[in-house]
Amino acid sequence: MSVTKPTPQKTFLIYEALVLLFMGQKIERENLHFKLVEILEHPNLHSESIVLMSLFKLLFSLLSKIGIHDLTLIDITHPRRKSITRILSALINFAKFREEHLMVFDECTLKTDQAIEQARILEDRNLQLAEKVNTLALKREEQKPAVEKLQKLNSALATDLIELQKIQKNLTTEVEKLRNTKVDLEAKLTNINLSFTSAKQECERIRSRIVANPEKLEHAIKDMNSNVISTKQFVTDLELKSRKLGKKLEMLSVIEHEIFGCVKIMEECQEDVKEFKILKIKNVKCKEDIEIYKQEKKDIGIKQQQGQRQLTGCNDRIQRLMFHQTQKQDSLDKSIELLMSNYLVSLEEEKKVQLELEKDQCYVDELERLIIEREKECENQENDLCQKIILLNEHLESYQNYISSGFKFHKLSNSSNIA
């Protein structure tokens, strides 16, 4: 298609191809026809208009994002060289700008994906830690009655242990006293037995020798026998007391064994209390980790907002560049129109002034030369535009993937902002 002589059909095809390459959207004529059949009575009369409006809607959306907001249906149905040149220049400049900033866009996209992945990992870890904390809290609540019961039992056992230790100490002191008394009494009993034996022997010896006063002797013997009997009774009482003390010692040994068992239970309770304190410390550490992860998530959100602000600044810069390009193109069109008006004036002067033909011929030749140069420049511009369109067609397929990834990034950023 020639830019100087555009036709509506070729312009429509070019705009349709550009919309497909830049936005990845194709006008589905068959689907539109089926929809028209369902809605309108005579769809054939409106099919071309509906296709034209669909293209206009997509092209207007594309050019509005680039910076051209004054697109009309006349630019498609009755295209002009000025409007086509402006639209194609804007698209080419946008493609160049996007190619220049593609590395920054890829880097931002990669960082955003990494930040989103890291945020997802942190959220999963946060959920796991929260679940772990809840489990520990439930376990703690479940074990709390048992711990309180063990603490009460431990306190009661400690009190009983102190009382039993006091009783054991008193009984041990009493047993030692009784043992010492038993030893003394056994020594006395031995001495008494020896004295009794020696006295008996002495009595026998004396009885064999002296029988002068048998009544006194019998009375003395009875006294000695009564003393011996009382001594034996005292010894018997001491033996009973010693047996009772032995039984008490056995009971004390049993109590001591039970006390050792209680002490072991107390040690186990203390170990449980230590484990509970360790779990409590771990719970506090988990809460601190959760706070750290929340702070990291907040920092990631701030970085995303900074990236969004940078992207907004880039879009503003694109709009300013497009505005300057439009001003330059308008000034160029004005200069061309001025030259054409000068050329027409020269032709009128040529008709009116035949006598000064030779003098004005040089001026006309100069103007024709300028016109030829302008035409060559227009042809060169047309060739450049064709080459740029070819390059644009080659690059737009790769740009389409990046645009789709940019849309995904925009959706993800919107969803993250909503969250």
Short mmCIF file of C-alpha atoms in Angstrom, two decimals:
data_model
loop_
_atom_site.label_atom_id
_atom_site.label_comp_id
_atom_site.label_asym_id
_atom_site.label_seq_id
_atom_site.Cartn_x
_atom_site.Cartn_y
_atom_site.Cartn_z
CA MET A 1 0.00 0.00 0.00
CA SER A 2 1.29 3.52 -0.85
CA VAL A 3 1.19 5.95 2.03
CA THR A 4 0.51 8.82 -0.34
CA LYS A 5 -2.47 7.05 -1.92
CA PRO A 6 -4.11 4.86 0.74
CA THR A 7 -7.24 2.82 0.06
CA PRO A 8 -9.86 1.83 2.68
CA GLN A 9 -9.51 -1.90 1.94
CA LYS A 10 -5.74 -2.03 2.35
CA THR A 11 -5.88 0.29 5.34
CA PHE A 12 -8.44 -1.99 6.98
CA LEU A 13 -6.22 -5.05 6.40
CA ILE A 14 -3.13 -3.28 7.76
CA TYR A 15 -4.95 -2.06 10.88
CA GLU A 16 -6.42 -5.53 11.41
CA ALA A 17 -2.93 -7.09 11.17
CA LEU A 18 -1.48 -4.51 13.58
CA VAL A 19 -4.25 -5.15 16.12
CA LEU A 20 -3.61 -8.89 15.84
CA LEU A 21 0.16 -8.45 16.28
CA PHE A 22 0.05 -5.89 19.08
CA MET A 23 -2.97 -7.08 21.06
CA GLY A 24 -3.27 -10.72 20.00
CA GLN A 25 -6.97 -10.26 19.19
CA LYS A 26 -8.51 -11.30 15.89
CA ILE A 27 -11.86 -10.19 14.53
CA GLU A 28 -14.01 -13.31 14.33
CA ARG A 29 -16.28 -12.59 11.37
CA GLU A 30 -18.09 -15.93 11.54
CA ASN A 31 -18.91 -15.55 15.23
CA LEU A 32 -20.13 -11.99 14.62
CA HIS A 33 -22.30 -13.24 11.76
CA PHE A 34 -23.86 -15.91 13.95
CA LYS A 35 -24.50 -13.35 16.70
CA LEU A 36 -26.09 -10.97 14.18
CA VAL A 37 -28.34 -13.76 12.92
CA GLU A 38 -29.60 -14.27 16.46
CA ILE A 39 -30.16 -10.53 17.13
CA LEU A 40 -30.96 -8.72 13.85
CA GLU A 41 -33.52 -9.48 11.19
CA HIS A 42 -31.23 -8.68 8.21
CA PRO A 43 -27.68 -9.45 9.37
CA ASN A 44 -26.15 -9.15 5.90
CA LEU A 45 -26.86 -5.42 5.87
CA HIS A 46 -24.98 -4.84 9.13
CA SER A 47 -22.14 -7.39 8.96
CA GLU A 48 -19.58 -5.00 7.43
CA SER A 49 -20.52 -2.22 9.83
CA ILE A 50 -20.21 -4.54 12.83
CA VAL A 51 -16.77 -5.75 11.66
CA LEU A 52 -15.72 -2.12 11.11
CA MET A 53 -16.90 -1.11 14.59
CA SER A 54 -15.09 -4.09 16.14
CA LEU A 55 -11.84 -3.07 14.43
CA PHE A 56 -12.37 0.57 15.41
CA LYS A 57 -12.93 -0.40 19.06
CA LEU A 58 -9.75 -2.51 19.21
CA LEU A 59 -7.65 0.05 17.29
CA PHE A 60 -8.93 2.91 19.44
CA SER A 61 -8.01 0.98 22.60
CA LEU A 62 -4.50 0.29 21.23
CA LEU A 63 -3.83 3.87 20.08
CA SER A 64 -5.25 5.36 23.29
CA LYS A 65 -2.68 3.39 25.28
CA ILE A 66 0.07 4.60 22.92
CA GLY A 67 -1.00 8.27 23.15
CA ILE A 68 -3.33 8.93 20.19
CA HIS A 69 -6.81 9.77 21.46
CA ASP A 70 -8.40 11.39 18.37
CA LEU A 71 -8.96 8.31 16.20
CA THR A 72 -12.23 8.39 14.21
CA LEU A 73 -14.02 6.09 11.78
CA ILE A 74 -13.04 8.42 8.94
CA ASP A 75 -9.40 7.42 9.49
CA ILE A 76 -10.42 3.85 8.52
CA THR A 77 -13.16 4.41 5.94
CA HIS A 78 -11.50 7.43 4.22
CA PRO A 79 -7.83 7.21 5.17
CA ARG A 80 -5.51 10.14 4.65
CA ARG A 81 -1.79 10.14 4.24
CA LYS A 82 -1.35 12.40 7.26
CA SER A 83 -3.35 10.23 9.66
CA ILE A 84 -1.82 6.95 8.40
CA THR A 85 1.71 8.37 8.71
CA ARG A 86 0.99 9.60 12.23
CA ILE A 87 -0.52 6.27 13.35
CA LEU A 88 2.25 4.14 11.82
CA SER A 89 4.95 6.44 13.24
CA ALA A 90 3.38 6.17 16.68
CA LEU A 91 3.26 2.37 16.45
CA ILE A 92 6.87 2.17 15.21
CA ASN A 93 8.11 4.51 17.94
CA PHE A 94 6.20 2.49 20.51
CA ALA A 95 7.75 -0.73 19.19
CA LYS A 96 11.23 0.80 19.29
CA PHE A 97 10.70 2.11 22.79
CA ARG A 98 9.45 -1.27 23.93
CA GLU A 99 12.42 -3.00 22.32
CA GLU A 100 14.82 -0.60 24.07
CA HIS A 101 13.16 -1.14 27.45
CA LEU A 102 12.54 -4.84 26.99
CA MET A 103 15.47 -5.81 29.23
CA VAL A 104 14.15 -3.60 32.04
CA PHE A 105 10.66 -5.02 31.54
CA ASP A 106 11.98 -8.61 31.62
CA GLU A 107 14.03 -7.84 34.72
CA CYS A 108 11.03 -6.28 36.46
CA THR A 109 8.86 -9.22 35.39
CA LEU A 110 11.44 -11.69 36.71
CA LYS A 111 11.77 -9.80 39.99
CA THR A 112 8.00 -9.62 40.28
CA ASP A 113 7.65 -13.36 39.66
CA GLN A 114 10.38 -14.04 42.21
CA ALA A 115 8.73 -11.71 44.70
CA ILE A 116 5.34 -13.36 44.13
CA GLU A 117 6.89 -16.82 44.50
CA GLN A 118 8.74 -15.75 47.64
CA ALA A 119 5.54 -14.24 49.03
CA ARG A 120 3.69 -17.47 48.28
CA ILE A 121 6.44 -19.51 49.99
CA LEU A 122 6.38 -17.16 52.99
CA GLU A 123 2.59 -17.38 53.18
CA ASP A 124 2.77 -21.18 53.07
CA ARG A 125 5.46 -21.16 55.74
CA ASN A 126 3.42 -18.67 57.76
CA LEU A 127 0.39 -20.97 57.54
CA GLN A 128 2.53 -23.96 58.56
CA LEU A 129 3.99 -22.06 61.51
CA ALA A 130 0.56 -20.79 62.52
CA GLU A 131 -0.80 -24.33 62.33
CA LYS A 132 2.18 -25.57 64.36
CA VAL A 133 1.64 -22.81 66.94
CA ASN A 134 -2.06 -23.66 67.16
CA THR A 135 -1.19 -27.34 67.57
CA LEU A 136 1.29 -26.51 70.33
CA ALA A 137 -1.27 -24.23 71.99
CA LEU A 138 -3.94 -26.95 71.85
CA LYS A 139 -1.45 -29.49 73.16
CA ARG A 140 -0.49 -27.08 75.89
CA GLU A 141 -4.14 -26.53 76.80
CA GLU A 142 -4.72 -30.29 76.80
CA GLN A 143 -1.66 -30.90 78.99
CA LYS A 144 -2.36 -27.96 81.30
CA PRO A 145 -4.83 -29.83 83.60
CA ALA A 146 -2.42 -32.78 83.83
CA VAL A 147 0.48 -30.42 84.60
CA GLU A 148 -1.55 -28.60 87.25
CA LYS A 149 -2.61 -31.94 88.71
CA LEU A 150 1.01 -33.12 88.74
CA GLN A 151 2.12 -29.84 90.34
CA LYS A 152 -0.51 -30.21 93.06
CA LEU A 153 0.46 -33.86 93.55
CA ASN A 154 4.11 -32.82 93.59
CA SER A 155 3.42 -30.19 96.25
CA ALA A 156 1.42 -32.67 98.37
CA LEU A 157 4.14 -35.30 98.00
CA ALA A 158 6.81 -32.74 98.90
CA THR A 159 4.87 -31.81 102.05
CA ASP A 160 4.38 -35.48 102.93
CA LEU A 161 8.06 -36.12 102.22
CA ILE A 162 9.11 -33.35 104.59
CA GLU A 163 6.82 -34.69 107.32
CA LEU A 164 8.02 -38.26 106.74
CA GLN A 165 11.64 -37.09 106.86
CA LYS A 166 10.92 -35.44 110.21
CA ILE A 167 9.23 -38.65 111.50
CA GLN A 168 12.13 -40.73 110.13
CA LYS A 169 14.62 -38.48 111.87
CA ASN A 170 12.74 -38.74 115.20
CA LEU A 171 12.34 -42.51 114.84
CA THR A 172 16.01 -42.92 113.93
CA THR A 173 16.99 -40.94 117.02
CA GLU A 174 14.64 -43.01 119.19
CA VAL A 175 15.93 -46.27 117.66
CA GLU A 176 19.51 -45.23 118.35
CA LYS A 177 18.59 -44.44 121.93
CA LEU A 178 16.77 -47.78 122.29
CA ARG A 179 19.72 -49.62 120.75
CA ASN A 180 22.09 -47.98 123.19
CA THR A 181 19.68 -48.84 126.03
CA LYS A 182 19.46 -52.43 124.75
CA VAL A 183 23.23 -52.74 124.66
CA ASP A 184 23.50 -51.37 128.19
CA LEU A 185 20.74 -53.67 129.41
CA GLU A 186 22.30 -56.69 127.69
CA ALA A 187 25.60 -55.86 129.37
CA LYS A 188 23.82 -55.50 132.71
CA LEU A 189 21.93 -58.77 132.08
CA THR A 190 25.19 -60.54 131.30
CA ASN A 191 26.74 -59.16 134.45
CA ILE A 192 23.67 -60.17 136.43
CA ASN A 193 23.76 -63.68 134.96
CA LEU A 194 27.42 -63.97 135.79
CA SER A 195 26.77 -62.65 139.28
CA PHE A 196 23.81 -65.00 139.59
CA THR A 197 25.92 -67.95 138.48
CA SER A 198 28.77 -67.02 140.76
CA ALA A 199 26.32 -66.40 143.59
CA LYS A 200 24.65 -69.72 142.97
CA GLN A 201 27.99 -71.47 142.95
CA GLU A 202 28.95 -69.61 146.06
CA CYS A 203 25.64 -70.58 147.65
CA GLU A 204 26.17 -74.19 146.78
CA ARG A 205 29.60 -74.04 148.15
CA ILE A 206 28.40 -72.27 151.28
CA ARG A 207 25.39 -74.59 151.60
CA SER A 208 27.70 -77.55 151.61
CA ARG A 209 29.71 -75.99 154.31
CA ILE A 210 27.31 -73.92 156.44
CA VAL A 211 23.94 -75.18 157.62
CA ALA A 212 23.85 -73.23 160.89
CA ASN A 213 20.95 -70.90 160.02
CA PRO A 214 19.03 -72.42 157.10
CA GLU A 215 16.07 -70.08 157.45
CA LYS A 216 18.11 -66.96 156.76
CA LEU A 217 19.86 -68.69 153.96
CA GLU A 218 16.56 -69.71 152.37
CA HIS A 219 15.27 -66.19 152.82
CA ALA A 220 18.38 -64.79 151.13
CA ILE A 221 18.03 -67.32 148.34
CA LYS A 222 14.38 -66.35 147.84
CA ASP A 223 15.39 -62.71 147.66
CA MET A 224 18.02 -63.51 145.11
CA ASN A 225 15.53 -65.63 143.11
CA SER A 226 13.01 -62.78 143.16
CA ASN A 227 15.73 -60.41 141.93
CA VAL A 228 16.63 -62.83 139.16
CA ILE A 229 12.96 -63.21 138.16
CA SER A 230 12.45 -59.42 138.07
CA THR A 231 15.63 -59.07 136.04
CA LYS A 232 14.43 -61.74 133.57
CA GLN A 233 11.05 -59.96 133.29
CA PHE A 234 12.86 -56.68 132.56
CA VAL A 235 14.98 -58.42 129.92
CA THR A 236 11.81 -59.93 128.38
CA ASP A 237 10.23 -56.46 128.22
CA LEU A 238 13.36 -55.12 126.54
CA GLU A 239 13.25 -57.92 123.96
CA LEU A 240 9.58 -57.06 123.20
CA LYS A 241 10.52 -53.40 122.81
CA SER A 242 13.43 -54.33 120.54
CA ARG A 243 11.09 -56.44 118.36
CA LYS A 244 8.64 -53.55 118.12
CA LEU A 245 11.51 -51.27 117.15
CA GLY A 246 12.59 -53.80 114.49
CA LYS A 247 9.08 -53.77 113.03
CA LYS A 248 9.12 -49.96 113.08
CA LEU A 249 12.48 -50.03 111.26
CA GLU A 250 11.02 -52.32 108.60
CA MET A 251 8.06 -49.95 108.22
CA LEU A 252 10.51 -47.04 107.93
CA SER A 253 12.42 -48.90 105.19
CA VAL A 254 9.13 -49.41 103.29
CA ILE A 255 8.28 -45.72 103.77
CA GLU A 256 11.77 -44.79 102.62
CA HIS A 257 11.26 -46.89 99.46
CA GLU A 258 7.95 -45.12 98.81
CA ILE A 259 9.65 -41.78 99.42
CA PHE A 260 12.27 -42.68 96.80
CA GLY A 261 9.41 -43.47 94.38
CA CYS A 262 7.81 -40.10 95.14
CA VAL A 263 11.14 -38.36 94.58
CA LYS A 264 11.44 -40.11 91.21
CA ILE A 265 7.91 -38.96 90.29
CA MET A 266 8.89 -35.44 91.33
CA GLU A 267 11.96 -35.58 89.09
CA GLU A 268 9.78 -36.73 86.18
CA CYS A 269 7.38 -33.86 86.90
CA GLN A 270 10.31 -31.44 86.90
CA GLU A 271 11.47 -32.84 83.54
CA ASP A 272 7.93 -32.35 82.18
CA VAL A 273 7.98 -28.79 83.47
CA LYS A 274 11.36 -28.22 81.74
CA GLU A 275 9.96 -29.61 78.46
CA PHE A 276 6.94 -27.33 78.84
CA LYS A 277 9.25 -24.32 79.32
CA ILE A 278 11.25 -25.36 76.21
CA LEU A 279 8.02 -25.62 74.19
CA LYS A 280 6.99 -22.20 75.48
CA ILE A 281 10.33 -20.72 74.33
CA LYS A 282 9.89 -22.38 70.91
CA ASN A 283 6.39 -20.92 70.69
CA VAL A 284 7.74 -17.42 71.36
CA LYS A 285 10.44 -17.97 68.71
CA CYS A 286 7.82 -19.10 66.18
CA LYS A 287 5.81 -15.94 66.85
CA GLU A 288 8.97 -13.84 66.27
CA ASP A 289 9.60 -15.69 62.97
CA ILE A 290 6.01 -14.98 61.91
CA GLU A 291 6.49 -11.26 62.64
CA ILE A 292 9.74 -11.31 60.59
CA TYR A 293 7.94 -12.99 57.66
CA LYS A 294 5.13 -10.40 57.84
CA GLN A 295 7.73 -7.60 57.70
CA GLU A 296 9.42 -9.25 54.68
CA LYS A 297 6.03 -9.54 52.95
CA LYS A 298 5.40 -5.84 53.64
CA ASP A 299 8.82 -4.95 52.12
CA ILE A 300 7.98 -6.99 49.01
CA GLY A 301 4.69 -5.09 48.67
CA ILE A 302 6.59 -1.78 48.89
CA LYS A 303 9.00 -2.94 46.15
CA GLN A 304 6.05 -3.88 43.95
CA GLN A 305 4.55 -0.42 44.43
CA GLN A 306 7.90 1.14 43.47
CA GLY A 307 7.99 -0.98 40.30
CA GLN A 308 4.44 0.12 39.48
CA ARG A 309 5.41 3.78 39.91
CA GLN A 310 8.42 3.27 37.60
CA LEU A 311 6.14 1.68 35.00
CA THR A 312 3.74 4.65 35.26
CA GLY A 313 6.67 7.05 34.74
CA CYS A 314 7.73 5.11 31.62
CA ASN A 315 4.19 5.36 30.22
CA ASP A 316 4.16 9.13 30.84
CA ARG A 317 7.48 9.43 29.01
CA ILE A 318 6.06 7.46 26.07
CA GLN A 319 3.10 9.83 25.87
CA ARG A 320 5.39 12.88 25.89
CA LEU A 321 7.56 11.41 23.13
CA MET A 322 4.48 10.63 21.04
CA PHE A 323 3.22 14.18 21.51
CA HIS A 324 6.57 15.64 20.33
CA GLN A 325 6.58 13.27 17.35
CA THR A 326 3.06 14.41 16.42
CA GLN A 327 4.13 18.06 16.57
CA LYS A 328 7.13 17.37 14.32
CA GLN A 329 4.94 15.54 11.82
CA ASP A 330 2.42 18.41 11.79
CA SER A 331 5.19 20.94 11.11
CA LEU A 332 6.46 18.78 8.24
CA ASP A 333 2.96 18.55 6.74
CA LYS A 334 2.59 22.32 6.99
CA SER A 335 5.87 22.86 5.15
CA ILE A 336 4.76 20.47 2.38
CA GLU A 337 1.43 22.26 2.06
CA LEU A 338 3.26 25.58 1.86
CA LEU A 339 5.44 24.29 -0.97
CA MET A 340 2.39 23.02 -2.82
CA SER A 341 0.72 26.42 -2.48
CA ASN A 342 3.85 28.09 -3.82
CA TYR A 343 3.83 25.70 -6.75
CA LEU A 344 0.21 26.55 -7.57
CA VAL A 345 0.99 30.25 -7.37
CA SER A 346 3.85 29.74 -9.78
CA LEU A 347 1.57 27.95 -12.24
CA GLU A 348 -0.96 30.77 -12.12
CA GLU A 349 1.78 33.28 -12.70
CA GLU A 350 2.99 31.22 -15.64
CA LYS A 351 -0.46 31.40 -17.27
CA LYS A 352 -0.85 35.09 -16.62
CA VAL A 353 2.66 36.14 -17.52
CA GLN A 354 3.62 34.54 -20.82
CA LEU A 355 6.12 37.25 -21.61
CA GLU A 356 8.26 36.47 -18.59
CA LEU A 357 8.31 32.77 -19.37
CA GLU A 358 12.05 32.52 -19.83
CA LYS A 359 12.74 34.45 -16.65
CA ASP A 360 10.28 32.44 -14.64
CA GLN A 361 11.29 29.14 -16.22
CA CYS A 362 14.33 28.97 -13.97
CA TYR A 363 12.14 29.57 -10.96
CA VAL A 364 9.70 26.90 -12.15
CA ASP A 365 12.55 24.46 -12.76
CA GLU A 366 13.82 25.17 -9.29
CA LEU A 367 10.38 24.57 -7.84
CA GLU A 368 10.04 21.34 -9.86
CA ARG A 369 13.41 20.24 -8.60
CA LEU A 370 12.27 20.91 -5.04
CA ILE A 371 9.06 19.02 -5.72
CA ILE A 372 11.01 16.09 -7.16
CA GLU A 373 13.26 16.11 -4.11
CA ARG A 374 10.21 16.19 -1.87
CA GLU A 375 8.67 13.34 -3.83
CA LYS A 376 11.90 11.39 -3.54
CA GLU A 377 11.92 12.12 0.17
CA CYS A 378 8.31 10.93 0.35
CA GLU A 379 9.24 7.78 -1.58
CA ASN A 380 12.22 7.25 0.69
CA GLN A 381 9.97 7.77 3.68
CA GLU A 382 7.50 5.32 2.18
CA ASN A 383 10.29 2.77 1.63
CA ASP A 384 11.53 3.37 5.15
CA LEU A 385 8.02 2.91 6.47
CA CYS A 386 7.66 -0.32 4.49
CA GLN A 387 10.97 -1.58 5.83
CA LYS A 388 9.95 -0.56 9.33
CA ILE A 389 6.61 -2.32 8.87
CA ILE A 390 8.48 -5.47 7.77
CA LEU A 391 10.76 -5.19 10.81
CA LEU A 392 7.71 -4.51 12.92
CA ASN A 393 6.03 -7.66 11.59
CA GLU A 394 9.16 -9.63 12.47
CA HIS A 395 9.37 -8.24 15.98
CA LEU A 396 5.70 -8.06 16.85
CA GLU A 397 5.34 -11.83 17.13
CA SER A 398 7.95 -11.83 19.88
CA TYR A 399 6.38 -8.69 21.38
CA GLN A 400 3.00 -10.39 21.52
CA ASN A 401 4.30 -12.94 24.05
CA TYR A 402 5.76 -10.14 26.16
CA ILE A 403 2.50 -8.21 25.99
CA SER A 404 0.58 -11.27 27.17
CA SER A 405 3.09 -11.73 29.99
CA GLY A 406 2.67 -8.01 30.79
CA PHE A 407 -1.11 -8.48 30.97
CA LYS A 408 -0.57 -11.43 33.28
CA PHE A 409 1.80 -9.33 35.39
CA HIS A 410 -0.80 -6.52 35.49
CA LYS A 411 -3.49 -8.99 36.59
CA LEU A 412 -1.17 -10.48 39.21
CA SER A 413 -0.26 -7.01 40.51
CA ASN A 414 -3.96 -6.08 40.67
CA SER A 415 -4.78 -9.30 42.50
CA SER A 416 -1.86 -8.74 44.92
CA ASN A 417 -3.04 -5.14 45.52
CA ILE A 418 -6.58 -6.39 46.18
CA ALA A 419 -5.20 -9.04 48.58
#
